[in-house]
mmCIF file of C-alpha atoms and ligand atoms in Angstrom:
data_model
loop_
_atom_site.group_PDB
_atom_site.id
_atom_site.type_symbol
_atom_site.label_atom_id
_atom_site.label_comp_id
_atom_site.label_asym_id
_atom_site.label_seq_id
_atom_site.Cartn_x
_atom_site.Cartn_y
_atom_site.Cartn_z
ATOM 1 C CA UNK A 1 47.008 138.710 -89.268
ATOM 2 C CA UNK A 2 43.530 138.998 -90.989
ATOM 3 C CA UNK A 3 43.005 137.201 -94.136
ATOM 4 C CA UNK A 4 41.339 138.871 -96.891
ATOM 5 C CA UNK A 5 37.504 137.504 -97.627
ATOM 6 C CA UNK A 6 37.605 135.561 -100.766
ATOM 7 C CA UNK A 7 33.667 135.604 -102.052
ATOM 8 C CA UNK A 8 34.971 132.356 -104.286
ATOM 9 C CA UNK A 9 33.437 130.406 -101.257
ATOM 10 C CA UNK A 10 30.722 128.210 -101.279
ATOM 11 C CA UNK A 11 28.993 129.835 -98.009
ATOM 12 C CA UNK A 12 28.793 133.055 -99.935
ATOM 13 C CA UNK A 13 27.291 131.149 -102.837
ATOM 14 C CA UNK A 14 24.666 129.805 -100.139
ATOM 15 C CA UNK A 15 23.952 133.131 -98.519
ATOM 16 C CA UNK A 16 23.600 134.829 -102.376
ATOM 17 C CA UNK A 17 20.550 131.864 -102.890
ATOM 18 C CA UNK A 18 23.275 130.628 -105.795
ATOM 19 C CA UNK A 19 23.375 127.527 -104.195
ATOM 20 C CA UNK A 20 21.262 125.970 -102.549
ATOM 21 C CA UNK A 21 21.094 124.508 -98.915
ATOM 22 C CA UNK A 22 18.450 122.985 -96.513
ATOM 23 C CA UNK A 23 17.748 125.925 -94.685
ATOM 24 C CA UNK A 24 16.749 125.502 -90.627
ATOM 25 C CA UNK A 25 16.118 129.458 -90.127
ATOM 26 C CA UNK A 26 17.338 132.673 -90.439
ATOM 27 C CA UNK A 27 18.042 135.746 -88.640
ATOM 28 C CA UNK A 28 18.105 139.168 -89.538
ATOM 29 C CA UNK A 29 22.171 138.849 -89.854
ATOM 30 C CA UNK A 30 22.582 134.809 -89.504
ATOM 31 C CA UNK A 31 21.410 131.791 -91.768
ATOM 32 C CA UNK A 32 21.152 128.028 -90.529
ATOM 33 C CA UNK A 33 21.217 125.493 -92.706
ATOM 34 C CA UNK A 34 22.030 121.747 -92.544
ATOM 35 C CA UNK A 35 25.666 120.750 -93.101
ATOM 36 C CA UNK A 36 26.133 118.412 -96.930
ATOM 37 C CA UNK A 37 28.210 116.414 -94.772
ATOM 38 C CA UNK A 38 26.551 115.585 -91.321
ATOM 39 C CA UNK A 39 28.918 114.282 -88.545
ATOM 40 C CA UNK A 40 26.327 113.424 -86.461
ATOM 41 C CA UNK A 41 22.569 112.691 -86.764
ATOM 42 C CA UNK A 42 21.806 116.439 -85.941
ATOM 43 C CA UNK A 43 24.637 119.163 -87.772
ATOM 44 C CA UNK A 44 23.169 122.707 -88.303
ATOM 45 C CA UNK A 45 26.009 125.337 -89.753
ATOM 46 C CA UNK A 46 25.046 128.432 -88.318
ATOM 47 C CA UNK A 47 26.922 132.014 -90.462
ATOM 48 C CA UNK A 48 26.664 135.464 -90.355
ATOM 49 C CA UNK A 49 25.191 136.945 -93.949
ATOM 50 C CA UNK A 50 27.963 139.518 -93.650
ATOM 51 C CA UNK A 51 31.757 138.514 -94.897
ATOM 52 C CA UNK A 52 33.593 137.181 -92.407
ATOM 53 C CA UNK A 53 36.694 134.835 -92.712
ATOM 54 C CA UNK A 54 36.405 133.586 -89.584
ATOM 55 C CA UNK A 55 36.238 134.409 -85.707
ATOM 56 C CA UNK A 56 38.720 137.078 -85.657
ATOM 57 C CA UNK A 57 37.165 138.777 -88.270
ATOM 58 C CA UNK A 58 33.920 138.784 -86.619
ATOM 59 C CA UNK A 59 35.224 139.567 -82.970
ATOM 60 C CA UNK A 60 37.024 142.676 -84.589
ATOM 61 C CA UNK A 61 34.794 143.845 -87.246
ATOM 62 C CA UNK A 62 30.890 142.892 -86.209
ATOM 63 C CA UNK A 63 29.248 145.597 -84.865
ATOM 64 C CA UNK A 64 27.024 144.686 -81.409
ATOM 65 C CA UNK A 65 23.560 144.070 -83.085
ATOM 66 C CA UNK A 66 25.423 141.133 -85.382
ATOM 67 C CA UNK A 67 27.381 139.569 -82.548
ATOM 68 C CA UNK A 68 23.694 139.575 -80.631
ATOM 69 C CA UNK A 69 21.841 137.973 -83.240
ATOM 70 C CA UNK A 70 24.301 135.284 -83.498
ATOM 71 C CA UNK A 71 23.661 134.007 -80.012
ATOM 72 C CA UNK A 72 20.044 134.279 -80.752
ATOM 73 C CA UNK A 73 20.432 132.130 -83.942
ATOM 74 C CA UNK A 74 22.346 129.652 -82.218
ATOM 75 C CA UNK A 75 19.781 129.382 -79.569
ATOM 76 C CA UNK A 76 16.798 129.057 -81.864
ATOM 77 C CA UNK A 77 18.643 126.208 -83.779
ATOM 78 C CA UNK A 78 19.650 124.694 -79.948
ATOM 79 C CA UNK A 79 15.359 125.115 -80.220
ATOM 80 C CA UNK A 80 14.182 124.158 -83.170
ATOM 81 C CA UNK A 81 16.203 121.009 -83.267
ATOM 82 C CA UNK A 82 15.358 120.446 -79.554
ATOM 83 C CA UNK A 83 19.127 120.010 -78.328
ATOM 84 C CA UNK A 84 18.473 121.930 -75.140
ATOM 85 C CA UNK A 85 17.830 119.081 -72.825
ATOM 86 C CA UNK A 86 19.777 116.142 -74.036
ATOM 87 C CA UNK A 87 22.963 118.807 -75.139
ATOM 88 C CA UNK A 88 25.270 119.416 -78.035
ATOM 89 C CA UNK A 89 28.318 120.879 -79.355
ATOM 90 C CA UNK A 90 29.297 124.034 -80.683
ATOM 91 C CA UNK A 91 32.203 124.674 -82.297
ATOM 92 C CA UNK A 92 33.893 127.090 -84.996
ATOM 93 C CA UNK A 93 37.386 126.476 -86.628
ATOM 94 C CA UNK A 94 39.236 128.981 -87.610
ATOM 95 C CA UNK A 95 42.211 129.478 -89.863
ATOM 96 C CA UNK A 96 45.361 126.351 -90.599
ATOM 97 C CA UNK A 97 45.807 124.872 -87.308
ATOM 98 C CA UNK A 98 41.856 125.259 -86.633
ATOM 99 C CA UNK A 99 41.507 123.025 -90.269
ATOM 100 C CA UNK A 100 38.621 125.413 -91.302
ATOM 101 C CA UNK A 101 38.004 124.159 -94.699
ATOM 102 C CA UNK A 102 35.146 127.409 -96.091
ATOM 103 C CA UNK A 103 36.371 130.471 -95.327
ATOM 104 C CA UNK A 104 33.293 131.953 -94.223
ATOM 105 C CA UNK A 105 32.883 132.086 -90.950
ATOM 106 C CA UNK A 106 30.897 128.999 -89.265
ATOM 107 C CA UNK A 107 29.781 127.469 -86.421
ATOM 108 C CA UNK A 108 29.007 123.656 -86.400
ATOM 109 C CA UNK A 109 25.695 122.762 -84.095
ATOM 110 C CA UNK A 110 25.998 118.871 -83.460
ATOM 111 C CA UNK A 111 24.025 116.825 -81.757
ATOM 112 C CA UNK A 112 20.768 114.251 -81.319
ATOM 113 C CA UNK A 113 23.606 111.357 -80.409
ATOM 114 C CA UNK A 114 26.122 111.234 -77.591
ATOM 115 C CA UNK A 115 28.625 112.900 -79.340
ATOM 116 C CA UNK A 116 31.936 111.527 -77.329
ATOM 117 C CA UNK A 117 34.777 112.941 -75.801
ATOM 118 C CA UNK A 118 36.082 116.435 -77.446
ATOM 119 C CA UNK A 119 38.693 115.765 -80.053
ATOM 120 C CA UNK A 120 41.135 113.330 -80.084
ATOM 121 C CA UNK A 121 43.995 113.791 -78.378
ATOM 122 C CA UNK A 122 47.298 114.755 -80.192
ATOM 123 C CA UNK A 123 50.337 114.350 -80.623
ATOM 124 C CA UNK A 124 52.276 117.504 -78.308
ATOM 125 C CA UNK A 125 55.345 117.322 -80.191
HETATM 126 P P1 5GP B 1 35.131 123.500 -91.806
HETATM 127 O O1 5GP B 1 36.065 122.503 -91.712
HETATM 128 O O2 5GP B 1 35.506 124.686 -92.386
HETATM 129 O O3 5GP B 1 35.098 123.808 -90.479
HETATM 130 O O4 5GP B 1 33.718 122.553 -91.846
HETATM 131 C C1 5GP B 1 33.241 123.331 -93.468
HETATM 132 C C2 5GP B 1 31.539 122.273 -93.406
HETATM 133 O O5 5GP B 1 30.990 122.752 -94.358
HETATM 134 C C3 5GP B 1 31.616 121.001 -93.416
HETATM 135 O O6 5GP B 1 31.423 120.548 -92.498
HETATM 136 C C4 5GP B 1 30.912 120.550 -94.877
HETATM 137 O O7 5GP B 1 30.528 119.095 -94.692
HETATM 138 C C5 5GP B 1 30.461 121.725 -95.055
HETATM 139 N N1 5GP B 1 29.848 121.981 -96.274
HETATM 140 C C6 5GP B 1 31.179 121.965 -97.434
HETATM 141 N N2 5GP B 1 30.294 122.589 -98.577
HETATM 142 C C7 5GP B 1 28.972 122.630 -98.418
HETATM 143 C C8 5GP B 1 27.977 122.543 -98.931
HETATM 144 O O8 5GP B 1 27.629 123.338 -100.485
HETATM 145 N N3 5GP B 1 26.225 122.873 -98.567
HETATM 146 C C9 5GP B 1 26.474 122.678 -97.183
HETATM 147 N N4 5GP B 1 25.069 122.467 -96.739
HETATM 148 N N5 5GP B 1 27.680 122.433 -96.300
HETATM 149 C C10 5GP B 1 29.044 122.481 -97.047
#
């Protein structure tokens, strides 16, 4: 089920300049900025400027230019932060099971150090 976008979220305020951020770069359709609570030496968030709750909405509603631009944005962050050779982790949390806290689509780009294995093994039942 698609969730209604709620403008009362922190990233909407960042996009509109109501709340400051440490901007890494900006593309036509995206902004990348430092995560306020970094989980690794490098922790950048990349978000589309348009209001998408999460990846489900983006896949359904974004046009091709926005989709290409988002991947360009990721590639630019990788370049600017010099992550290509050593590697990095790209992830987006979706919905309740994904533990998405901010209800505006964002990709985490993490690196600058070994990140360990994927995620902790969960109980299956
Ligand atoms: P999620 O759990 O939704 O995938 O991740 C939300 C991320 O947003 C977290 O890593 C959190 O540290 C980051 N975050 C929350 N509020 C702010 C803020 O005001 N500014 C910045 N730059 N990052 C934030």
